Amino acid sequence: MSIGKILLYYCFTPIEDPAAVMLWQRTLCESLGLKGRILISPHGINGTVGGDMAACKRYVRATREYPGFKKMEFKWSDGSAADFPRLSVKVREEIVAFGAPGELKVDENGVVGGGVHLKPEEVNQLVADRGGEVVFFDGRNAMEAEIGKFKGAVVPDVRTTHDFIRELESGKYDWMKDKPVVSYCTGGIRCEILSALMLNRGFKEVYQIDGGIVRYGEKYGNDGLWEGSMYVFDKRMHHEFGQGVTDPGFIQLGHCVHCQAATNTFHNCINEDTCRQQVLICDECAQHVATQHCGRPDCAEVAAALVAP
Ligand SMILES: [Zn+2]
Ligand SMILES: [Zn+2]
């Protein structure tokens, strides 16, 4: 029985011929039996692939042979090719869709003009030194922050990363332009870009966390500045640090959209035809069709119609 693994990785580096890299990566993954999703743009690569341990090792070795990817870090986690429906390797204008491909500048060292990278302990040091002046700025979709965020963090009103530029230029956050701002996201990739967009728009002191919430949570669990669960983009949908929900330091931030009970479980709205919303629904309400909707009146109607004979 072979052991399966999942690799998560990204790298910002100039790619002269993204189509050639795409074809090479697709052939490589196919030959190794890997499945998952890889995006390639003129600014770099972003991937999640799963397969046998030996195949993953070979993939890492081969991928690092490309000069721009030589120093790329791979994060290993448990899983396998079976965690993905297929292999998808695509060229895109952006590896994270901020809608700003022309603004992003990269060189061999990564993003040019991004925020200062902080290790988890340096984040705590910054807060210890500068206290209440420090602002945490959530670089994820607002929904993700419903179940967990840094203590006191500002959560911008974004449904997708496409909304960030509009938010940053709205004037809503001008009060923090002279303050130390720590941007953060799940694994760090979104803030590589977001922090540069902020600096370009007059935010003077912008930081980003090395390895994102994942690395911070691994280091401090529920005993640091992080509160609650971390949203994850797979079947689990949430992840807790330390000893999980039974950890004495764990705080449940999420609440059921119907009854306000504490929960960290997202569900897809039952009105799947016209609603793509994922909402927090407690275990009790999730058992009844009548409350398997997101709360929008038309979705509530769809649910009600399914209950009535
Ligand atoms: Zn409920
Ligand atoms: Zn809905």
PDB file of C-alpha atoms and ligand atoms in Angstrom:
ATOM      1  CA  MET A   1       0.000   0.000   0.000  1.00  0.00           C
ATOM      2  CA  SER A   2       1.609   3.268  -1.080  1.00  0.00           C
ATOM      3  CA  ILE A   3       1.258   6.452   0.953  1.00  0.00           C
ATOM      4  CA  GLY A   4      -0.450   9.405  -0.714  1.00  0.00           C
ATOM      5  CA  LYS A   5       0.479  13.046  -0.361  1.00  0.00           C
ATOM      6  CA  ILE A   6      -0.760  16.466  -1.463  1.00  0.00           C
ATOM      7  CA  LEU A   7       1.632  19.236  -2.484  1.00  0.00           C
ATOM      8  CA  LEU A   8       0.768  22.934  -2.186  1.00  0.00           C
ATOM      9  CA  TYR A   9       3.073  25.480  -3.724  1.00  0.00           C
ATOM     10  CA  TYR A  10       3.413  28.789  -5.475  1.00  0.00           C
ATOM     11  CA  CYS A  11       6.223  30.879  -6.852  1.00  0.00           C
ATOM     12  CA  PHE A  12       6.326  34.369  -8.318  1.00  0.00           C
ATOM     13  CA  THR A  13       8.936  34.501 -11.055  1.00  0.00           C
ATOM     14  CA  PRO A  14       8.947  35.768 -14.644  1.00  0.00           C
ATOM     15  CA  ILE A  15       7.779  33.044 -17.042  1.00  0.00           C
ATOM     16  CA  GLU A  16       8.541  33.926 -20.615  1.00  0.00           C
ATOM     17  CA  ASP A  17       6.570  31.136 -22.234  1.00  0.00           C
ATOM     18  CA  PRO A  18       3.674  30.126 -19.955  1.00  0.00           C
ATOM     19  CA  ALA A  19       2.184  27.822 -22.629  1.00  0.00           C
ATOM     20  CA  ALA A  20       5.408  25.801 -22.832  1.00  0.00           C
ATOM     21  CA  VAL A  21       5.579  25.493 -19.037  1.00  0.00           C
ATOM     22  CA  MET A  22       1.918  24.426 -19.023  1.00  0.00           C
ATOM     23  CA  LEU A  23       2.517  21.639 -21.549  1.00  0.00           C
ATOM     24  CA  TRP A  24       5.603  20.448 -19.672  1.00  0.00           C
ATOM     25  CA  GLN A  25       3.760  20.437 -16.324  1.00  0.00           C
ATOM     26  CA  ARG A  26       0.778  18.594 -17.785  1.00  0.00           C
ATOM     27  CA  THR A  27       2.966  15.883 -19.310  1.00  0.00           C
ATOM     28  CA  LEU A  28       4.952  15.600 -16.087  1.00  0.00           C
ATOM     29  CA  CYS A  29       1.835  15.202 -13.925  1.00  0.00           C
ATOM     30  CA  GLU A  30       0.246  12.727 -16.329  1.00  0.00           C
ATOM     31  CA  SER A  31       3.377  10.583 -16.389  1.00  0.00           C
ATOM     32  CA  LEU A  32       3.452  10.520 -12.573  1.00  0.00           C
ATOM     33  CA  GLY A  33      -0.273   9.905 -12.108  1.00  0.00           C
ATOM     34  CA  LEU A  34      -0.803  13.185 -10.237  1.00  0.00           C
ATOM     35  CA  LYS A  35      -4.139  14.977 -10.135  1.00  0.00           C
ATOM     36  CA  GLY A  36      -4.988  18.487  -9.058  1.00  0.00           C
ATOM     37  CA  ARG A  37      -4.964  22.042 -10.287  1.00  0.00           C
ATOM     38  CA  ILE A  38      -2.073  24.123 -11.599  1.00  0.00           C
ATOM     39  CA  LEU A  39      -2.234  27.717 -12.857  1.00  0.00           C
ATOM     40  CA  ILE A  40       0.587  29.327 -14.778  1.00  0.00           C
ATOM     41  CA  SER A  41       0.848  32.992 -15.727  1.00  0.00           C
ATOM     42  CA  PRO A  42       3.630  35.281 -16.947  1.00  0.00           C
ATOM     43  CA  HIS A  43       4.174  36.017 -13.207  1.00  0.00           C
ATOM     44  CA  GLY A  44       4.538  32.515 -11.825  1.00  0.00           C
ATOM     45  CA  ILE A  45       2.903  29.252 -10.879  1.00  0.00           C
ATOM     46  CA  ASN A  46       0.327  28.184  -8.259  1.00  0.00           C
ATOM     47  CA  GLY A  47      -0.532  24.534  -7.752  1.00  0.00           C
ATOM     48  CA  THR A  48      -2.109  21.835  -5.617  1.00  0.00           C
ATOM     49  CA  VAL A  49      -1.482  18.265  -6.728  1.00  0.00           C
ATOM     50  CA  GLY A  50      -1.891  14.881  -5.098  1.00  0.00           C
ATOM     51  CA  GLY A  51      -0.543  11.407  -5.743  1.00  0.00           C
ATOM     52  CA  ASP A  52       1.749   8.684  -4.426  1.00  0.00           C
ATOM     53  CA  MET A  53       4.545   9.818  -2.155  1.00  0.00           C
ATOM     54  CA  ALA A  54       7.210   8.617  -4.612  1.00  0.00           C
ATOM     55  CA  ALA A  55       5.504  10.407  -7.511  1.00  0.00           C
ATOM     56  CA  CYS A  56       5.243  13.616  -5.495  1.00  0.00           C
ATOM     57  CA  LYS A  57       8.950  13.463  -4.696  1.00  0.00           C
ATOM     58  CA  ARG A  58       9.770  13.010  -8.368  1.00  0.00           C
ATOM     59  CA  TYR A  59       7.455  15.878  -9.254  1.00  0.00           C
ATOM     60  CA  VAL A  60       9.213  18.241  -6.836  1.00  0.00           C
ATOM     61  CA  ARG A  61      12.637  17.267  -8.145  1.00  0.00           C
ATOM     62  CA  ALA A  62      11.636  17.713 -11.796  1.00  0.00           C
ATOM     63  CA  THR A  63       9.785  20.983 -11.227  1.00  0.00           C
ATOM     64  CA  ARG A  64      12.748  22.527  -9.409  1.00  0.00           C
ATOM     65  CA  GLU A  65      14.876  21.923 -12.500  1.00  0.00           C
ATOM     66  CA  TYR A  66      13.183  24.918 -14.123  1.00  0.00           C
ATOM     67  CA  PRO A  67      15.511  27.803 -13.165  1.00  0.00           C
ATOM     68  CA  GLY A  68      12.720  30.088 -11.907  1.00  0.00           C
ATOM     69  CA  PHE A  69      11.313  27.342  -9.654  1.00  0.00           C
ATOM     70  CA  LYS A  70      14.637  26.273  -8.117  1.00  0.00           C
ATOM     71  CA  LYS A  71      13.915  27.807  -4.703  1.00  0.00           C
ATOM     72  CA  MET A  72      10.184  27.083  -4.641  1.00  0.00           C
ATOM     73  CA  GLU A  73       8.881  25.754  -1.326  1.00  0.00           C
ATOM     74  CA  PHE A  74       6.457  22.836  -1.340  1.00  0.00           C
ATOM     75  CA  LYS A  75       4.072  22.293   1.512  1.00  0.00           C
ATOM     76  CA  TRP A  76       3.312  18.599   2.081  1.00  0.00           C
ATOM     77  CA  SER A  77       0.072  17.378   3.553  1.00  0.00           C
ATOM     78  CA  ASP A  78      -1.825  14.103   3.776  1.00  0.00           C
ATOM     79  CA  GLY A  79      -4.072  13.093   0.897  1.00  0.00           C
ATOM     80  CA  SER A  80      -3.845  11.561  -2.555  1.00  0.00           C
ATOM     81  CA  ALA A  81      -4.833  11.909  -6.208  1.00  0.00           C
ATOM     82  CA  ALA A  82      -8.298  10.715  -5.157  1.00  0.00           C
ATOM     83  CA  ASP A  83      -8.872  14.063  -3.439  1.00  0.00           C
ATOM     84  CA  PHE A  84      -9.104  15.711  -6.876  1.00  0.00           C
ATOM     85  CA  PRO A  85     -11.642  15.046  -9.629  1.00  0.00           C
ATOM     86  CA  ARG A  86      -9.072  15.471 -12.419  1.00  0.00           C
ATOM     87  CA  LEU A  87      -5.839  17.062 -13.521  1.00  0.00           C
ATOM     88  CA  SER A  88      -6.197  20.656 -14.712  1.00  0.00           C
ATOM     89  CA  VAL A  89      -3.160  22.624 -15.909  1.00  0.00           C
ATOM     90  CA  LYS A  90      -3.984  26.042 -17.337  1.00  0.00           C
ATOM     91  CA  VAL A  91      -2.461  29.310 -18.447  1.00  0.00           C
ATOM     92  CA  ARG A  92      -4.121  32.392 -16.962  1.00  0.00           C
ATOM     93  CA  GLU A  93      -3.375  36.102 -17.001  1.00  0.00           C
ATOM     94  CA  GLU A  94      -3.016  35.945 -13.217  1.00  0.00           C
ATOM     95  CA  ILE A  95      -2.298  33.063 -10.822  1.00  0.00           C
ATOM     96  CA  VAL A  96      -4.576  34.833  -8.311  1.00  0.00           C
ATOM     97  CA  ALA A  97      -7.392  36.804  -9.928  1.00  0.00           C
ATOM     98  CA  PHE A  98      -7.123  40.324  -8.528  1.00  0.00           C
ATOM     99  CA  GLY A  99      -7.923  41.833 -11.925  1.00  0.00           C
ATOM    100  CA  ALA A 100      -4.574  43.637 -11.959  1.00  0.00           C
ATOM    101  CA  PRO A 101      -2.240  41.669 -14.252  1.00  0.00           C
ATOM    102  CA  GLY A 102      -0.675  44.852 -15.606  1.00  0.00           C
ATOM    103  CA  GLU A 103       0.152  46.193 -12.154  1.00  0.00           C
ATOM    104  CA  LEU A 104       1.981  43.161 -10.756  1.00  0.00           C
ATOM    105  CA  LYS A 105       5.752  43.227 -11.226  1.00  0.00           C
ATOM    106  CA  VAL A 106       7.918  40.201 -10.582  1.00  0.00           C
ATOM    107  CA  ASP A 107      11.598  39.351 -10.924  1.00  0.00           C
ATOM    108  CA  GLU A 108      13.765  36.339  -9.999  1.00  0.00           C
ATOM    109  CA  ASN A 109      13.287  37.192  -6.307  1.00  0.00           C
ATOM    110  CA  GLY A 110       9.506  37.268  -6.464  1.00  0.00           C
ATOM    111  CA  VAL A 111       7.015  40.138  -6.346  1.00  0.00           C
ATOM    112  CA  VAL A 112       8.608  43.566  -6.690  1.00  0.00           C
ATOM    113  CA  GLY A 113       7.340  46.174  -4.211  1.00  0.00           C
ATOM    114  CA  GLY A 114       5.375  43.851  -1.918  1.00  0.00           C
ATOM    115  CA  GLY A 115       4.953  44.079   1.855  1.00  0.00           C
ATOM    116  CA  VAL A 116       7.726  43.162   4.279  1.00  0.00           C
ATOM    117  CA  HIS A 117       7.633  39.448   5.142  1.00  0.00           C
ATOM    118  CA  LEU A 118       7.242  38.632   8.832  1.00  0.00           C
ATOM    119  CA  LYS A 119       7.781  35.258  10.459  1.00  0.00           C
ATOM    120  CA  PRO A 120       5.086  34.297  13.008  1.00  0.00           C
ATOM    121  CA  GLU A 121       7.295  35.354  15.933  1.00  0.00           C
ATOM    122  CA  GLU A 122       8.012  38.674  14.214  1.00  0.00           C
ATOM    123  CA  VAL A 123       4.259  39.319  13.958  1.00  0.00           C
ATOM    124  CA  ASN A 124       3.977  38.958  17.721  1.00  0.00           C
ATOM    125  CA  GLN A 125       7.059  41.116  18.216  1.00  0.00           C
ATOM    126  CA  LEU A 126       5.575  43.890  16.056  1.00  0.00           C
ATOM    127  CA  VAL A 127       2.399  43.860  18.146  1.00  0.00           C
ATOM    128  CA  ALA A 128       4.443  43.794  21.368  1.00  0.00           C
ATOM    129  CA  ASP A 129       6.472  46.809  20.177  1.00  0.00           C
ATOM    130  CA  ARG A 130       3.763  48.925  18.558  1.00  0.00           C
ATOM    131  CA  GLY A 131       0.674  47.763  20.435  1.00  0.00           C
ATOM    132  CA  GLY A 132      -2.729  49.052  19.369  1.00  0.00           C
ATOM    133  CA  GLU A 133      -1.240  50.891  16.420  1.00  0.00           C
ATOM    134  CA  VAL A 134      -0.926  47.634  14.453  1.00  0.00           C
ATOM    135  CA  VAL A 135      -3.842  46.814  12.139  1.00  0.00           C
ATOM    136  CA  PHE A 136      -4.486  43.293  10.867  1.00  0.00           C
ATOM    137  CA  PHE A 137      -6.035  43.358   7.399  1.00  0.00           C
ATOM    138  CA  ASP A 138      -7.790  40.229   6.169  1.00  0.00           C
ATOM    139  CA  GLY A 139      -6.692  39.370   2.629  1.00  0.00           C
ATOM    140  CA  ARG A 140      -9.342  36.702   2.113  1.00  0.00           C
ATOM    141  CA  ASN A 141     -12.975  36.695   1.093  1.00  0.00           C
ATOM    142  CA  ALA A 142     -15.108  38.149   3.892  1.00  0.00           C
ATOM    143  CA  MET A 143     -16.954  34.864   4.295  1.00  0.00           C
ATOM    144  CA  GLU A 144     -13.744  33.063   5.303  1.00  0.00           C
ATOM    145  CA  ALA A 145     -13.317  35.439   8.248  1.00  0.00           C
ATOM    146  CA  GLU A 146     -16.723  34.530   9.684  1.00  0.00           C
ATOM    147  CA  ILE A 147     -15.192  31.511  11.422  1.00  0.00           C
ATOM    148  CA  GLY A 148     -11.744  32.845  12.246  1.00  0.00           C
ATOM    149  CA  LYS A 149      -9.452  35.848  11.991  1.00  0.00           C
ATOM    150  CA  PHE A 150      -6.678  37.694  13.761  1.00  0.00           C
ATOM    151  CA  LYS A 151      -7.823  39.451  16.922  1.00  0.00           C
ATOM    152  CA  GLY A 152      -9.412  42.786  16.003  1.00  0.00           C
ATOM    153  CA  ALA A 153      -8.720  42.356  12.285  1.00  0.00           C
ATOM    154  CA  VAL A 154     -10.290  44.572   9.660  1.00  0.00           C
ATOM    155  CA  VAL A 155     -12.281  42.409   7.237  1.00  0.00           C
ATOM    156  CA  PRO A 156     -12.876  44.148   3.909  1.00  0.00           C
ATOM    157  CA  ASP A 157     -16.157  43.666   2.102  1.00  0.00           C
ATOM    158  CA  VAL A 158     -14.989  41.287  -0.641  1.00  0.00           C
ATOM    159  CA  ARG A 159     -16.681  38.277  -2.183  1.00  0.00           C
ATOM    160  CA  THR A 160     -13.717  37.449  -4.446  1.00  0.00           C
ATOM    161  CA  THR A 161     -10.184  38.800  -4.744  1.00  0.00           C
ATOM    162  CA  HIS A 162     -11.485  40.832  -7.701  1.00  0.00           C
ATOM    163  CA  ASP A 163     -13.193  43.166  -5.191  1.00  0.00           C
ATOM    164  CA  PHE A 164      -9.999  44.247  -3.410  1.00  0.00           C
ATOM    165  CA  ILE A 165      -8.993  47.094  -5.700  1.00  0.00           C
ATOM    166  CA  ARG A 166     -12.462  48.653  -5.427  1.00  0.00           C
ATOM    167  CA  GLU A 167     -12.290  48.318  -1.640  1.00  0.00           C
ATOM    168  CA  LEU A 168      -8.781  49.759  -1.340  1.00  0.00           C
ATOM    169  CA  GLU A 169      -9.748  52.753  -3.493  1.00  0.00           C
ATOM    170  CA  SER A 170     -13.067  53.354  -1.709  1.00  0.00           C
ATOM    171  CA  GLY A 171     -11.530  55.571   0.975  1.00  0.00           C
ATOM    172  CA  LYS A 172     -12.859  53.275   3.716  1.00  0.00           C
ATOM    173  CA  TYR A 173      -9.384  52.252   4.775  1.00  0.00           C
ATOM    174  CA  ASP A 174      -7.533  55.562   4.386  1.00  0.00           C
ATOM    175  CA  TRP A 175      -7.350  55.861   8.189  1.00  0.00           C
ATOM    176  CA  MET A 176      -4.811  53.036   8.255  1.00  0.00           C
ATOM    177  CA  LYS A 177      -2.507  54.389   5.569  1.00  0.00           C
ATOM    178  CA  ASP A 178       0.011  55.703   8.135  1.00  0.00           C
ATOM    179  CA  LYS A 179      -0.274  52.710  10.466  1.00  0.00           C
ATOM    180  CA  PRO A 180       1.620  49.417  10.440  1.00  0.00           C
ATOM    181  CA  VAL A 181      -0.712  47.065   8.546  1.00  0.00           C
ATOM    182  CA  VAL A 182      -0.275  43.285   8.655  1.00  0.00           C
ATOM    183  CA  SER A 183      -2.026  41.689   5.691  1.00  0.00           C
ATOM    184  CA  TYR A 184      -2.722  37.982   5.984  1.00  0.00           C
ATOM    185  CA  CYS A 185      -4.350  35.138   4.076  1.00  0.00           C
ATOM    186  CA  THR A 186      -4.427  31.348   4.243  1.00  0.00           C
ATOM    187  CA  GLY A 187      -1.028  30.384   2.844  1.00  0.00           C
ATOM    188  CA  GLY A 188       0.446  33.752   1.913  1.00  0.00           C
ATOM    189  CA  ILE A 189      -0.032  33.857  -1.859  1.00  0.00           C
ATOM    190  CA  ARG A 190      -2.882  36.378  -1.913  1.00  0.00           C
ATOM    191  CA  CYS A 191      -0.970  38.840   0.276  1.00  0.00           C
ATOM    192  CA  GLU A 192       2.080  38.712  -1.993  1.00  0.00           C
ATOM    193  CA  ILE A 193      -0.107  40.624  -4.454  1.00  0.00           C
ATOM    194  CA  LEU A 194      -2.468  42.420  -2.071  1.00  0.00           C
ATOM    195  CA  SER A 195       0.383  43.984  -0.077  1.00  0.00           C
ATOM    196  CA  ALA A 196       1.887  45.383  -3.301  1.00  0.00           C
ATOM    197  CA  LEU A 197      -1.502  46.780  -4.364  1.00  0.00           C
ATOM    198  CA  MET A 198      -1.806  48.474  -0.956  1.00  0.00           C
ATOM    199  CA  LEU A 199       1.664  50.003  -1.100  1.00  0.00           C
ATOM    200  CA  ASN A 200       0.882  51.288  -4.600  1.00  0.00           C
ATOM    201  CA  ARG A 201      -2.208  53.009  -3.187  1.00  0.00           C
ATOM    202  CA  GLY A 202      -0.565  54.994  -0.412  1.00  0.00           C
ATOM    203  CA  PHE A 203      -0.477  52.535   2.480  1.00  0.00           C
ATOM    204  CA  LYS A 204       2.990  53.278   3.858  1.00  0.00           C
ATOM    205  CA  GLU A 205       3.897  50.379   6.131  1.00  0.00           C
ATOM    206  CA  VAL A 206       2.537  47.052   4.930  1.00  0.00           C
ATOM    207  CA  TYR A 207       3.573  43.600   6.135  1.00  0.00           C
ATOM    208  CA  GLN A 208       2.643  40.078   5.138  1.00  0.00           C
ATOM    209  CA  ILE A 209       3.004  36.842   7.095  1.00  0.00           C
ATOM    210  CA  ASP A 210       5.426  34.224   5.800  1.00  0.00           C
ATOM    211  CA  GLY A 211       3.359  31.115   5.113  1.00  0.00           C
ATOM    212  CA  GLY A 212       0.163  32.936   6.092  1.00  0.00           C
ATOM    213  CA  ILE A 213      -2.304  31.798   8.732  1.00  0.00           C
ATOM    214  CA  VAL A 214      -1.212  28.182   8.186  1.00  0.00           C
ATOM    215  CA  ARG A 215       2.311  28.800   9.453  1.00  0.00           C
ATOM    216  CA  TYR A 216       1.207  31.179  12.189  1.00  0.00           C
ATOM    217  CA  GLY A 217      -1.356  28.652  13.445  1.00  0.00           C
ATOM    218  CA  GLU A 218       1.163  25.816  13.391  1.00  0.00           C
ATOM    219  CA  LYS A 219       3.448  27.905  15.582  1.00  0.00           C
ATOM    220  CA  TYR A 220       1.007  29.444  18.063  1.00  0.00           C
ATOM    221  CA  GLY A 221      -2.162  27.342  17.860  1.00  0.00           C
ATOM    222  CA  ASN A 222      -4.898  29.028  19.885  1.00  0.00           C
ATOM    223  CA  ASP A 223      -2.465  30.780  22.217  1.00  0.00           C
ATOM    224  CA  GLY A 224      -1.417  33.641  19.945  1.00  0.00           C
ATOM    225  CA  LEU A 225      -3.205  36.429  18.093  1.00  0.00           C
ATOM    226  CA  TRP A 226      -5.284  34.109  15.910  1.00  0.00           C
ATOM    227  CA  GLU A 227      -8.882  33.391  16.906  1.00  0.00           C
ATOM    228  CA  GLY A 228     -11.146  30.580  15.733  1.00  0.00           C
ATOM    229  CA  SER A 229     -11.038  28.238  12.749  1.00  0.00           C
ATOM    230  CA  MET A 230      -9.256  28.604   9.414  1.00  0.00           C
ATOM    231  CA  TYR A 231     -11.382  28.267   6.286  1.00  0.00           C
ATOM    232  CA  VAL A 232      -9.914  25.702   3.839  1.00  0.00           C
ATOM    233  CA  PHE A 233     -10.801  25.096   0.204  1.00  0.00           C
ATOM    234  CA  ASP A 234     -11.447  21.368   0.366  1.00  0.00           C
ATOM    235  CA  LYS A 235     -14.147  19.033   1.613  1.00  0.00           C
ATOM    236  CA  ARG A 236     -13.336  19.741   5.266  1.00  0.00           C
ATOM    237  CA  MET A 237     -14.045  23.471   4.797  1.00  0.00           C
ATOM    238  CA  HIS A 238     -12.496  24.381   8.130  1.00  0.00           C
ATOM    239  CA  HIS A 239      -9.405  23.582  10.157  1.00  0.00           C
ATOM    240  CA  GLU A 240      -8.641  24.147  13.806  1.00  0.00           C
ATOM    241  CA  PHE A 241      -5.205  24.585  15.313  1.00  0.00           C
ATOM    242  CA  GLY A 242      -3.761  23.096  18.480  1.00  0.00           C
ATOM    243  CA  GLN A 243      -6.080  20.491  19.977  1.00  0.00           C
ATOM    244  CA  GLY A 244      -8.965  21.633  17.798  1.00  0.00           C
ATOM    245  CA  VAL A 245     -12.366  22.661  19.117  1.00  0.00           C
ATOM    246  CA  THR A 246     -11.631  21.082  22.509  1.00  0.00           C
ATOM    247  CA  ASP A 247      -8.532  23.246  22.953  1.00  0.00           C
ATOM    248  CA  PRO A 248      -9.069  25.480  26.017  1.00  0.00           C
ATOM    249  CA  GLY A 249      -7.904  28.493  23.970  1.00  0.00           C
ATOM    250  CA  PHE A 250     -10.236  27.835  21.026  1.00  0.00           C
ATOM    251  CA  ILE A 251     -12.933  30.425  20.348  1.00  0.00           C
ATOM    252  CA  GLN A 252     -15.891  29.605  18.119  1.00  0.00           C
ATOM    253  CA  LEU A 253     -16.504  32.773  16.070  1.00  0.00           C
ATOM    254  CA  GLY A 254     -19.119  31.556  13.604  1.00  0.00           C
ATOM    255  CA  HIS A 255     -22.866  31.596  14.155  1.00  0.00           C
ATOM    256  CA  CYS A 256     -25.720  29.797  12.423  1.00  0.00           C
ATOM    257  CA  VAL A 257     -27.508  32.078   9.955  1.00  0.00           C
ATOM    258  CA  HIS A 258     -30.872  30.781  11.196  1.00  0.00           C
ATOM    259  CA  CYS A 259     -30.662  30.321  14.975  1.00  0.00           C
ATOM    260  CA  GLN A 260     -27.373  32.048  15.925  1.00  0.00           C
ATOM    261  CA  ALA A 261     -25.986  28.878  17.542  1.00  0.00           C
ATOM    262  CA  ALA A 262     -22.177  28.731  17.490  1.00  0.00           C
ATOM    263  CA  THR A 263     -20.869  26.736  14.523  1.00  0.00           C
ATOM    264  CA  ASN A 264     -17.892  26.558  12.170  1.00  0.00           C
ATOM    265  CA  THR A 265     -19.626  24.498   9.487  1.00  0.00           C
ATOM    266  CA  PHE A 266     -20.354  25.996   6.088  1.00  0.00           C
ATOM    267  CA  HIS A 267     -23.053  24.493   3.867  1.00  0.00           C
ATOM    268  CA  ASN A 268     -24.008  25.149   0.275  1.00  0.00           C
ATOM    269  CA  CYS A 269     -27.378  26.881  -0.044  1.00  0.00           C
ATOM    270  CA  ILE A 270     -30.028  24.383  -1.149  1.00  0.00           C
ATOM    271  CA  ASN A 271     -31.052  26.741  -3.981  1.00  0.00           C
ATOM    272  CA  GLU A 272     -28.135  25.564  -6.107  1.00  0.00           C
ATOM    273  CA  ASP A 273     -29.624  26.747  -9.401  1.00  0.00           C
ATOM    274  CA  THR A 274     -29.349  30.451  -8.684  1.00  0.00           C
ATOM    275  CA  CYS A 275     -27.397  30.715  -5.425  1.00  0.00           C
ATOM    276  CA  ARG A 276     -23.728  29.838  -4.995  1.00  0.00           C
ATOM    277  CA  GLN A 277     -23.578  30.966  -1.368  1.00  0.00           C
ATOM    278  CA  GLN A 278     -21.827  28.987   1.313  1.00  0.00           C
ATOM    279  CA  VAL A 279     -23.338  29.831   4.682  1.00  0.00           C
ATOM    280  CA  LEU A 280     -22.867  28.857   8.287  1.00  0.00           C
ATOM    281  CA  ILE A 281     -25.625  26.500   9.395  1.00  0.00           C
ATOM    282  CA  CYS A 282     -25.536  24.661  12.729  1.00  0.00           C
ATOM    283  CA  ASP A 283     -25.846  20.855  12.851  1.00  0.00           C
ATOM    284  CA  GLU A 284     -29.409  21.074  14.152  1.00  0.00           C
ATOM    285  CA  CYS A 285     -30.685  23.432  11.416  1.00  0.00           C
ATOM    286  CA  ALA A 286     -28.716  21.525   8.752  1.00  0.00           C
ATOM    287  CA  GLN A 287     -30.861  18.458   9.441  1.00  0.00           C
ATOM    288  CA  HIS A 288     -34.032  20.164   8.227  1.00  0.00           C
ATOM    289  CA  VAL A 289     -34.638  21.004   4.570  1.00  0.00           C
ATOM    290  CA  ALA A 290     -36.514  24.146   5.607  1.00  0.00           C
ATOM    291  CA  THR A 291     -33.295  25.613   7.004  1.00  0.00           C
ATOM    292  CA  GLN A 292     -30.794  24.393   4.427  1.00  0.00           C
ATOM    293  CA  HIS A 293     -30.803  27.788   2.676  1.00  0.00           C
ATOM    294  CA  CYS A 294     -28.662  30.912   2.966  1.00  0.00           C
ATOM    295  CA  GLY A 295     -31.348  33.212   4.302  1.00  0.00           C
ATOM    296  CA  ARG A 296     -32.124  35.063   1.059  1.00  0.00           C
ATOM    297  CA  PRO A 297     -35.923  35.275   0.609  1.00  0.00           C
ATOM    298  CA  ASP A 298     -35.939  33.475  -2.766  1.00  0.00           C
ATOM    299  CA  CYS A 299     -33.731  30.709  -1.361  1.00  0.00           C
ATOM    300  CA  ALA A 300     -36.009  30.339   1.677  1.00  0.00           C
ATOM    301  CA  GLU A 301     -38.916  29.931  -0.760  1.00  0.00           C
ATOM    302  CA  VAL A 302     -37.112  27.190  -2.672  1.00  0.00           C
ATOM    303  CA  ALA A 303     -36.444  25.345   0.593  1.00  0.00           C
ATOM    304  CA  ALA A 304     -40.062  25.775   1.726  1.00  0.00           C
ATOM    305  CA  ALA A 305     -41.337  24.402  -1.580  1.00  0.00           C
ATOM    306  CA  LEU A 306     -39.196  21.294  -1.114  1.00  0.00           C
ATOM    307  CA  VAL A 307     -40.682  20.701   2.333  1.00  0.00           C
ATOM    308  CA  ALA A 308     -44.315  21.165   1.306  1.00  0.00           C
ATOM    309  CA  PRO A 309     -45.820  18.137  -0.457  1.00  0.00           C
TER     310      PRO A 309
HETATM  311 ZN    ZN B   1     -29.100  26.800  13.599  1.00  0.00          ZN
HETATM  312 ZN    ZN B   2     -29.156  31.037  -1.235  1.00  0.00          ZN
END
